[in-house]
XYZ file of C-alpha atoms in Angstrom:
555
model
C 226.773 -142.581 115.670
C 229.444 -142.792 118.292
C 228.464 -146.040 119.954
C 230.739 -149.058 120.266
C 228.757 -150.945 117.628
C 229.110 -148.035 115.213
C 232.873 -147.960 115.699
C 233.043 -151.723 115.239
C 231.061 -151.404 112.032
C 233.456 -148.719 110.821
C 236.491 -150.924 111.472
C 234.923 -154.021 109.964
C 233.559 -152.465 106.770
C 236.018 -149.679 105.876
C 239.180 -151.739 105.311
C 242.605 -150.813 103.981
C 242.177 -153.196 101.041
C 238.823 -151.639 100.209
C 240.237 -148.111 100.434
C 243.188 -148.922 98.138
C 241.037 -150.673 95.550
C 238.427 -147.945 95.794
C 240.962 -145.161 95.270
C 242.461 -146.826 92.182
C 238.990 -147.322 90.771
C 238.059 -143.740 91.663
C 240.915 -142.360 89.562
C 239.848 -144.415 86.541
C 236.105 -143.788 86.867
C 236.515 -140.062 87.514
C 238.826 -139.552 84.536
C 236.476 -141.388 82.194
C 233.448 -139.561 83.589
C 234.901 -136.175 82.671
C 235.234 -137.282 79.073
C 231.835 -138.982 78.948
C 230.080 -135.910 80.350
C 231.756 -133.572 77.858
C 231.528 -135.793 74.792
C 228.117 -137.385 75.222
C 226.314 -134.755 77.269
C 225.423 -137.369 79.878
C 226.928 -139.140 82.853
C 226.009 -142.851 83.026
C 225.525 -143.753 86.690
C 228.587 -145.868 87.633
C 227.113 -147.515 90.748
C 226.263 -150.879 89.185
C 229.595 -151.182 87.402
C 231.592 -150.198 90.480
C 229.583 -152.569 92.689
C 230.496 -155.530 90.508
C 234.106 -154.423 90.081
C 234.564 -153.860 93.815
C 233.240 -157.315 94.699
C 235.371 -159.067 92.071
C 238.587 -157.287 93.099
C 237.979 -157.807 96.814
C 237.375 -161.498 96.216
C 240.689 -161.632 94.362
C 242.462 -160.577 97.574
C 240.457 -162.966 99.719
C 237.692 -160.694 101.035
C 234.018 -161.511 100.475
C 232.015 -159.076 102.616
C 229.188 -157.400 100.710
C 229.345 -154.424 103.070
C 233.034 -153.969 102.340
C 232.292 -154.182 98.609
C 229.520 -151.621 99.043
C 231.855 -149.093 100.642
C 234.589 -149.809 98.095
C 232.181 -149.003 95.259
C 231.155 -145.825 97.092
C 234.788 -144.676 97.009
C 235.064 -145.632 93.341
C 231.948 -143.802 92.183
C 232.062 -140.603 94.259
C 234.551 -138.818 92.026
C 232.339 -139.216 88.973
C 229.771 -136.885 90.524
C 232.445 -134.228 91.060
C 233.482 -134.748 87.434
C 229.906 -134.271 86.264
C 229.420 -131.107 88.291
C 232.513 -129.524 86.747
C 231.982 -130.781 83.190
C 228.347 -129.665 83.099
C 229.151 -126.063 84.052
C 232.727 -124.747 83.738
C 233.243 -125.331 79.955
C 230.450 -122.811 79.379
C 232.905 -120.108 80.442
C 235.354 -121.309 77.788
C 232.597 -121.065 75.175
C 232.118 -117.398 76.087
C 235.832 -116.684 75.670
C 236.603 -116.575 79.397
C 239.240 -119.310 79.346
C 241.934 -116.978 80.730
C 239.717 -116.226 83.753
C 239.332 -119.866 84.776
C 242.593 -121.321 86.047
C 243.113 -124.718 87.606
C 243.102 -122.981 90.989
C 239.547 -121.704 90.488
C 238.379 -125.079 89.181
C 239.882 -126.801 92.192
C 238.194 -124.283 94.491
C 234.828 -124.917 92.815
C 235.223 -128.663 93.172
C 236.391 -128.487 96.805
C 233.638 -126.093 97.882
C 231.001 -128.248 96.178
C 232.415 -131.421 97.683
C 232.412 -130.001 101.204
C 228.844 -128.744 100.884
C 227.652 -131.993 99.323
C 229.087 -134.051 102.166
C 227.567 -131.738 104.778
C 224.128 -131.842 103.175
C 224.010 -135.595 102.788
C 225.014 -136.135 106.398
C 222.121 -133.904 107.443
C 219.371 -135.378 105.250
C 220.299 -139.078 105.124
C 217.871 -140.232 107.784
C 214.817 -138.485 106.401
C 215.306 -139.361 102.740
C 216.515 -142.943 103.153
C 215.334 -144.378 106.440
C 212.017 -142.575 106.821
C 210.829 -141.923 103.281
C 209.136 -144.173 100.743
C 211.376 -143.087 97.857
C 212.268 -145.976 95.526
C 215.940 -145.138 94.756
C 215.968 -147.406 91.683
C 219.737 -147.219 91.190
C 220.466 -147.902 94.862
C 218.083 -150.865 94.881
C 219.623 -152.145 91.646
C 223.116 -151.921 93.158
C 221.966 -153.902 96.198
C 220.398 -156.546 93.955
C 223.624 -156.674 91.969
C 225.706 -157.378 95.061
C 223.254 -159.952 96.369
C 223.034 -161.656 92.991
C 226.819 -161.752 92.653
C 227.002 -163.512 96.006
C 224.165 -165.874 95.200
C 225.653 -167.093 91.939
C 223.736 -169.801 90.073
C 220.848 -168.796 87.835
C 220.583 -165.315 89.379
C 224.230 -164.593 88.661
C 223.818 -165.848 85.100
C 220.916 -163.483 84.535
C 222.938 -160.580 85.872
C 226.112 -161.173 83.900
C 224.211 -162.344 80.813
C 222.267 -159.082 80.645
C 225.508 -157.181 81.216
C 227.105 -158.940 78.251
C 224.138 -158.225 75.982
C 224.008 -154.536 76.942
C 227.775 -154.249 76.531
C 227.680 -155.827 73.069
C 224.809 -153.494 72.121
C 226.883 -150.470 73.091
C 229.944 -151.706 71.234
C 227.848 -151.967 68.080
C 226.441 -148.480 68.666
C 229.420 -146.497 70.007
C 232.522 -148.323 68.781
C 231.489 -149.819 65.446
C 228.981 -147.090 64.633
C 226.505 -149.585 63.167
C 223.547 -148.307 65.168
C 222.202 -144.764 65.564
C 221.911 -143.323 69.047
C 218.461 -141.893 68.283
C 215.677 -143.460 66.181
C 212.018 -142.796 65.376
C 212.704 -139.100 65.017
C 209.773 -136.985 63.892
C 209.896 -133.414 62.520
C 207.853 -131.803 65.283
C 208.646 -128.070 65.402
C 210.479 -127.197 68.591
C 210.282 -130.745 70.027
C 213.240 -133.157 70.037
C 211.130 -136.229 69.315
C 212.842 -139.618 69.135
C 213.821 -142.705 71.079
C 217.293 -143.219 72.523
C 218.882 -146.536 71.649
C 220.173 -146.769 75.190
C 219.606 -149.893 77.300
C 220.667 -147.832 80.304
C 217.904 -145.287 79.718
C 215.291 -148.031 79.368
C 216.564 -149.780 82.471
C 216.148 -146.585 84.488
C 212.528 -146.390 83.346
C 212.066 -150.065 84.204
C 213.412 -149.581 87.723
C 211.743 -146.244 88.516
C 208.421 -146.208 90.324
C 205.321 -146.223 88.114
C 203.798 -143.190 89.826
C 206.914 -141.096 89.250
C 207.058 -142.060 85.572
C 203.400 -141.157 85.031
C 203.913 -137.647 86.375
C 207.139 -137.337 84.412
C 205.270 -138.253 81.207
C 202.487 -135.788 82.008
C 205.032 -132.996 82.417
C 206.728 -133.884 79.118
C 203.475 -133.961 77.134
C 202.077 -130.767 78.662
C 205.364 -128.901 78.289
C 206.464 -129.901 74.824
C 203.234 -130.708 73.025
C 200.945 -128.427 74.991
C 203.030 -125.281 75.371
C 205.492 -125.581 72.470
C 203.507 -127.355 69.744
C 200.007 -126.311 70.765
C 200.876 -122.727 71.614
C 202.876 -122.149 68.441
C 200.183 -123.735 66.224
C 197.549 -121.468 67.746
C 199.759 -118.448 67.201
C 200.044 -117.632 70.898
C 203.837 -117.453 70.587
C 206.611 -118.590 68.293
C 208.656 -121.739 68.858
C 211.768 -120.072 70.405
C 209.569 -118.158 72.849
C 207.690 -121.342 73.729
C 210.958 -123.209 74.354
C 212.060 -120.446 76.710
C 208.757 -120.688 78.566
C 209.103 -124.475 78.884
C 212.663 -124.366 80.222
C 211.741 -121.606 82.690
C 208.579 -123.396 83.832
C 210.472 -126.663 84.314
C 213.153 -125.012 86.418
C 210.478 -123.256 88.450
C 208.611 -126.492 89.137
C 211.783 -128.200 90.360
C 212.811 -125.239 92.499
C 209.274 -125.073 93.870
C 209.455 -128.745 94.726
C 212.522 -128.037 96.845
C 210.686 -125.206 98.573
C 207.772 -127.587 99.178
C 210.115 -130.060 100.841
C 211.354 -127.334 103.170
C 207.782 -126.327 104.048
C 206.187 -129.764 104.378
C 209.058 -131.872 105.648
C 211.063 -129.390 107.722
C 209.042 -126.337 108.760
C 205.697 -128.019 109.491
C 207.214 -130.873 111.558
C 209.089 -128.293 113.637
C 205.880 -126.305 114.170
C 204.062 -129.496 115.136
C 206.731 -130.474 117.612
C 208.905 -132.775 115.497
C 206.178 -134.948 113.946
C 207.250 -136.059 110.470
C 205.028 -135.198 107.556
C 204.593 -137.144 104.402
C 206.686 -140.166 105.271
C 203.958 -142.115 106.987
C 206.234 -142.729 109.960
C 206.851 -140.966 113.223
C 210.113 -139.198 113.842
C 212.088 -138.451 116.946
C 212.362 -134.989 118.355
C 215.474 -134.304 116.289
C 213.224 -134.275 113.223
C 214.986 -133.926 109.902
C 218.571 -134.407 111.014
C 220.278 -137.699 110.276
C 221.284 -140.228 112.912
C 224.787 -139.783 111.554
C 225.068 -136.568 113.540
C 226.478 -136.314 117.045
C 227.548 -133.085 118.729
C 231.115 -133.660 117.614
C 229.950 -134.397 114.087
C 227.856 -131.233 114.061
C 230.947 -129.183 114.851
C 232.926 -130.853 112.075
C 230.129 -130.323 109.566
C 229.813 -126.670 110.565
C 233.557 -126.269 110.015
C 233.251 -127.881 106.573
C 230.418 -125.527 105.581
C 232.375 -122.519 106.831
C 235.450 -123.687 104.894
C 233.375 -123.925 101.712
C 232.122 -120.370 102.259
C 235.662 -119.104 102.833
C 236.898 -120.793 99.661
C 234.034 -119.162 97.749
C 234.959 -115.753 99.155
C 238.748 -115.710 99.012
C 239.502 -117.946 96.013
C 236.449 -117.485 93.792
C 235.991 -113.831 94.721
C 232.325 -114.070 95.716
C 230.952 -111.542 98.192
C 230.194 -112.809 101.724
C 226.458 -112.457 101.051
C 226.645 -114.504 97.839
C 228.772 -117.134 99.581
C 226.184 -117.443 102.351
C 223.385 -117.763 99.784
C 225.293 -120.509 97.962
C 225.774 -122.435 101.209
C 222.095 -122.148 102.176
C 220.742 -122.955 98.713
C 223.083 -125.932 98.408
C 221.024 -127.500 101.198
C 217.734 -126.824 99.379
C 219.159 -128.149 96.108
C 220.581 -131.219 97.828
C 217.050 -131.957 99.044
C 215.751 -131.667 95.477
C 218.584 -133.877 94.253
C 217.817 -136.577 96.812
C 214.168 -136.416 95.845
C 214.862 -136.678 92.126
C 217.279 -139.582 92.494
C 214.938 -141.329 94.897
C 212.036 -141.109 92.477
C 213.665 -141.525 89.078
C 217.349 -142.421 89.439
C 218.240 -139.177 87.640
C 220.146 -136.299 89.199
C 219.789 -133.098 87.097
C 222.683 -131.454 88.922
C 223.293 -128.810 86.274
C 219.660 -127.677 86.509
C 220.075 -126.977 90.207
C 223.270 -125.102 89.427
C 221.379 -123.050 86.858
C 218.629 -122.192 89.317
C 221.058 -120.857 91.918
C 223.103 -119.089 89.230
C 220.014 -117.206 88.063
C 219.024 -116.357 91.615
C 222.487 -114.958 92.393
C 222.523 -113.029 89.109
C 219.202 -111.402 90.019
C 220.339 -109.780 93.275
C 224.125 -109.473 93.068
C 226.776 -107.936 90.856
C 228.678 -111.181 90.337
C 230.646 -111.337 87.103
C 229.890 -113.827 84.356
C 232.755 -116.113 85.315
C 231.698 -116.001 88.976
C 228.211 -117.136 87.951
C 229.780 -120.184 86.347
C 231.628 -120.829 89.604
C 228.348 -120.632 91.532
C 226.705 -123.117 89.170
C 229.701 -125.438 89.456
C 229.689 -125.446 93.260
C 225.971 -126.277 93.385
C 226.237 -128.913 90.652
C 229.054 -130.723 92.452
C 227.178 -130.570 95.768
C 223.980 -131.917 94.194
C 225.859 -134.630 92.330
C 227.307 -135.893 95.578
C 223.949 -135.592 97.328
C 222.217 -137.774 94.777
C 225.083 -140.261 94.667
C 225.368 -140.743 98.404
C 221.599 -140.981 98.954
C 221.423 -143.778 96.415
C 224.407 -145.461 98.061
C 222.785 -145.113 101.479
C 219.773 -146.985 100.100
C 222.025 -149.796 98.922
C 223.617 -149.915 102.351
C 220.245 -149.952 104.081
C 219.235 -153.037 102.087
C 222.403 -155.034 102.726
C 223.146 -153.687 106.226
C 226.130 -151.392 105.672
C 226.990 -148.787 108.312
C 225.880 -145.295 107.138
C 228.889 -143.744 108.880
C 231.272 -146.047 107.033
C 229.629 -145.187 103.734
C 229.859 -141.468 104.447
C 233.583 -141.778 105.152
C 233.995 -143.755 101.929
C 232.133 -141.047 100.053
C 234.401 -138.393 101.551
C 237.557 -140.279 100.512
C 236.361 -140.793 96.939
C 234.986 -137.278 96.554
C 238.162 -135.537 97.719
C 240.350 -137.748 95.518
C 237.963 -137.291 92.614
C 238.183 -133.527 93.041
C 241.862 -133.484 92.136
C 241.524 -136.073 89.361
C 238.578 -134.293 87.713
C 240.368 -130.942 87.718
C 243.543 -132.501 86.313
C 241.644 -134.136 83.445
C 239.694 -130.937 82.678
C 242.952 -128.977 82.493
C 244.566 -131.681 80.342
C 241.670 -131.687 77.866
C 241.453 -127.923 77.416
C 245.247 -127.748 77.121
C 245.407 -130.558 74.558
C 242.462 -129.491 72.380
C 242.004 -125.800 73.160
C 238.840 -123.973 74.281
C 237.457 -124.028 70.720
C 236.984 -127.801 71.077
C 234.030 -127.186 73.425
C 230.659 -126.215 71.987
C 227.581 -127.364 70.089
C 229.403 -128.190 66.852
C 232.796 -128.959 68.401
C 234.614 -132.119 69.471
C 233.162 -131.915 72.964
C 229.497 -131.017 72.652
C 229.258 -130.087 76.347
C 225.486 -129.750 76.063
C 224.794 -128.862 79.688
C 227.632 -126.330 79.865
C 226.281 -124.758 76.678
C 222.896 -124.316 78.384
C 224.588 -122.712 81.380
C 226.442 -120.345 79.051
C 223.145 -119.393 77.413
C 221.366 -118.848 80.719
C 224.060 -116.596 82.185
C 222.222 -113.747 80.457
C 219.058 -114.460 82.508
C 215.852 -116.511 82.747
C 214.110 -116.701 79.334
C 210.652 -116.209 80.864
C 210.475 -114.821 84.388
C 206.655 -115.138 84.591
C 206.815 -118.833 83.658
C 209.541 -119.404 86.231
C 207.499 -117.705 88.980
C 204.388 -119.698 88.038
C 206.394 -122.923 88.130
C 207.953 -121.978 91.463
C 204.575 -121.431 93.104
C 202.955 -124.455 91.446
C 205.850 -126.737 92.382
C 205.620 -125.827 96.067
C 201.827 -126.167 96.191
C 201.801 -129.486 94.331
C 204.476 -131.003 96.560
C 202.705 -129.944 99.739
C 199.552 -131.533 98.275
C 201.395 -134.836 97.816
C 202.048 -134.603 94.057
C 205.674 -135.147 92.888
C 206.207 -131.788 91.214
C 209.905 -132.620 90.791
C 208.957 -135.339 88.289
C 206.563 -133.029 86.472
C 209.329 -130.440 86.289
C 211.796 -132.983 84.898
C 209.327 -133.897 82.168
C 208.755 -130.251 81.295
C 212.457 -129.356 81.260
C 214.301 -132.335 79.787
C 214.366 -132.922 76.006
C 211.341 -134.945 74.974
C 213.393 -137.846 73.607
C 214.874 -138.431 77.060
C 211.441 -138.521 78.656
C 209.815 -140.788 76.082
C 212.779 -143.183 76.183
C 212.511 -143.452 79.962
C 208.751 -143.957 79.721
C 209.415 -146.759 77.241
C 211.345 -148.578 79.954
C 208.367 -148.194 82.301
C 206.073 -149.619 79.594
C 208.378 -152.629 79.309
C 208.069 -153.054 83.073
C 204.265 -152.947 82.865
C 204.222 -155.579 80.115
C 206.688 -157.733 82.040
C 204.518 -157.629 85.171
C 201.380 -158.524 83.183
C 203.092 -161.462 81.485
C 204.456 -162.794 84.777
C 201.011 -162.507 86.372
C 199.364 -164.297 83.445
C 201.832 -167.171 83.776
C 201.208 -167.415 87.509
C 204.812 -166.604 88.385
C 205.751 -165.896 91.978
C 205.569 -162.123 92.461
C 208.733 -161.879 94.557
C 210.758 -164.075 92.206
C 209.539 -162.150 89.159
C 210.395 -158.861 90.830
C 213.903 -160.074 91.655
C 214.510 -161.328 88.127
C 213.384 -158.049 86.571
C 215.540 -155.939 88.868
C 218.588 -158.175 88.371
C 218.336 -158.067 84.580
C 217.818 -154.286 84.572
C 220.802 -153.949 86.914
C 222.928 -155.973 84.530
C 221.883 -153.751 81.642
C 222.923 -150.660 83.585
C 226.272 -152.266 84.380
C 226.889 -153.398 80.798
C 226.498 -149.956 79.272
C 228.535 -148.366 82.081
C 231.435 -150.764 81.494
C 231.580 -150.042 77.770
C 231.264 -146.304 78.399
C 234.201 -146.377 80.819
C 236.408 -148.404 78.449
C 235.637 -146.229 75.413
C 236.167 -143.035 77.395
C 239.485 -144.170 78.837
C 240.758 -145.304 75.441
C 239.756 -142.031 73.773
C 241.230 -139.826 76.496
C 244.511 -141.771 76.434
C 244.708 -141.619 72.637
C 243.954 -137.900 72.568
C 246.475 -136.988 75.242
C 249.202 -139.186 73.737
C 248.573 -137.696 70.302
């Protein structure tokens, strides 16, 4: 994208005011995201909140461009993905007593290497996964609807901000006042975390996600948890702990296989067929999978960034050249899986991808335990950025923002977020000590705890291999094995809560049809309200996190 129009778009949409506002917001969002990820074991997607905040602040300084607001929110939100990648992996090393082997220098190297690889991967795959695919990108679409609704004002704006207020009040009652449990309808099913999350954000994701993706997700959850765990243990085939190991291994295998299927169906086969795209329903140019973002100059820059990430992995993290090369190559495969997952469900299981590569490296190399955590962290950061920027690209496609401008915004926010996230991680472990991280500690760090557990190896290698093969075959056959894998792997309460949101969407569509409502208007209203719900919970989460971090550090 080196044409005159591209350069004009860059100048007109990436402004100094937007960069300044975006950087200030990035510091705040990234800091709060570190805490949220460690404390709650989740990372609420900040896109909706940052979209609204960016537009409001830009209007306050006399700027009203939606494209400028879009890029400003990209800068704001990018650092949160770096924060998630670090928080979901590195604390696992502290839990194993390796705190003295993880300095701020190593954490910074992990974050920088992951950021560089994430930016390279997204530049390469943007065209295929946004412009040429039929992926829904529910969060990206919701962000676009949020910006458009904010501009439109009137009844649409009232619906947006009204739903934000309701969701925010709900979360205050739940998280601040403690008058509402976070999980209800729990049932004592052996080995299955059965319940429903009292999370408007979770329901909104299910509402916005495509129906087909949710169906396969639900199938994976039922087969994995009730078929393998409950059914197998009741029949005496295996005990519950063994069944849980099989489920987690099978789920990881399905997701890894889905990534392999993408490489086969969407990269290898089109190249064999002379550049004809497969699976997107649209023809591609001879440059196939590579994004229109890439010129020859860009390709050189991206190659330099990938090489820099490999050098950081070798000389700062102490990985062997072979392991560093494997991490670089697999970051591309995992970025593809991340884009696919976010495009279908709005969820980016970045720590799962980190786990997969960690286990692969552990199987063929002599990397130390702490180095395995570094590997997982690099991949998690890269995948977090991949999912974030793909969703942002979808928003930009809808409202007409320059992809190049958005990529530059992502780079600014990600690099700034790298330093902020590391600083907050160091501050927290210094203030509370490594014993504050763990299952029964102040910071639950659920994902990092899983990584710490898995450092010893895959619970069931046969199940992982079966999932790997099945995931690739299913994807090539046109079945979203990534969604099946998510259902198999994630705790059942997460899956059923997301499915509940999809059920609400089905009922909403039936009611609108029965009343003879205009399909397009009904669709817009539903998306706007769901977008407001996402924004409301995000706002409260950011405020609570900031207040708690400030109180803890001052105390």
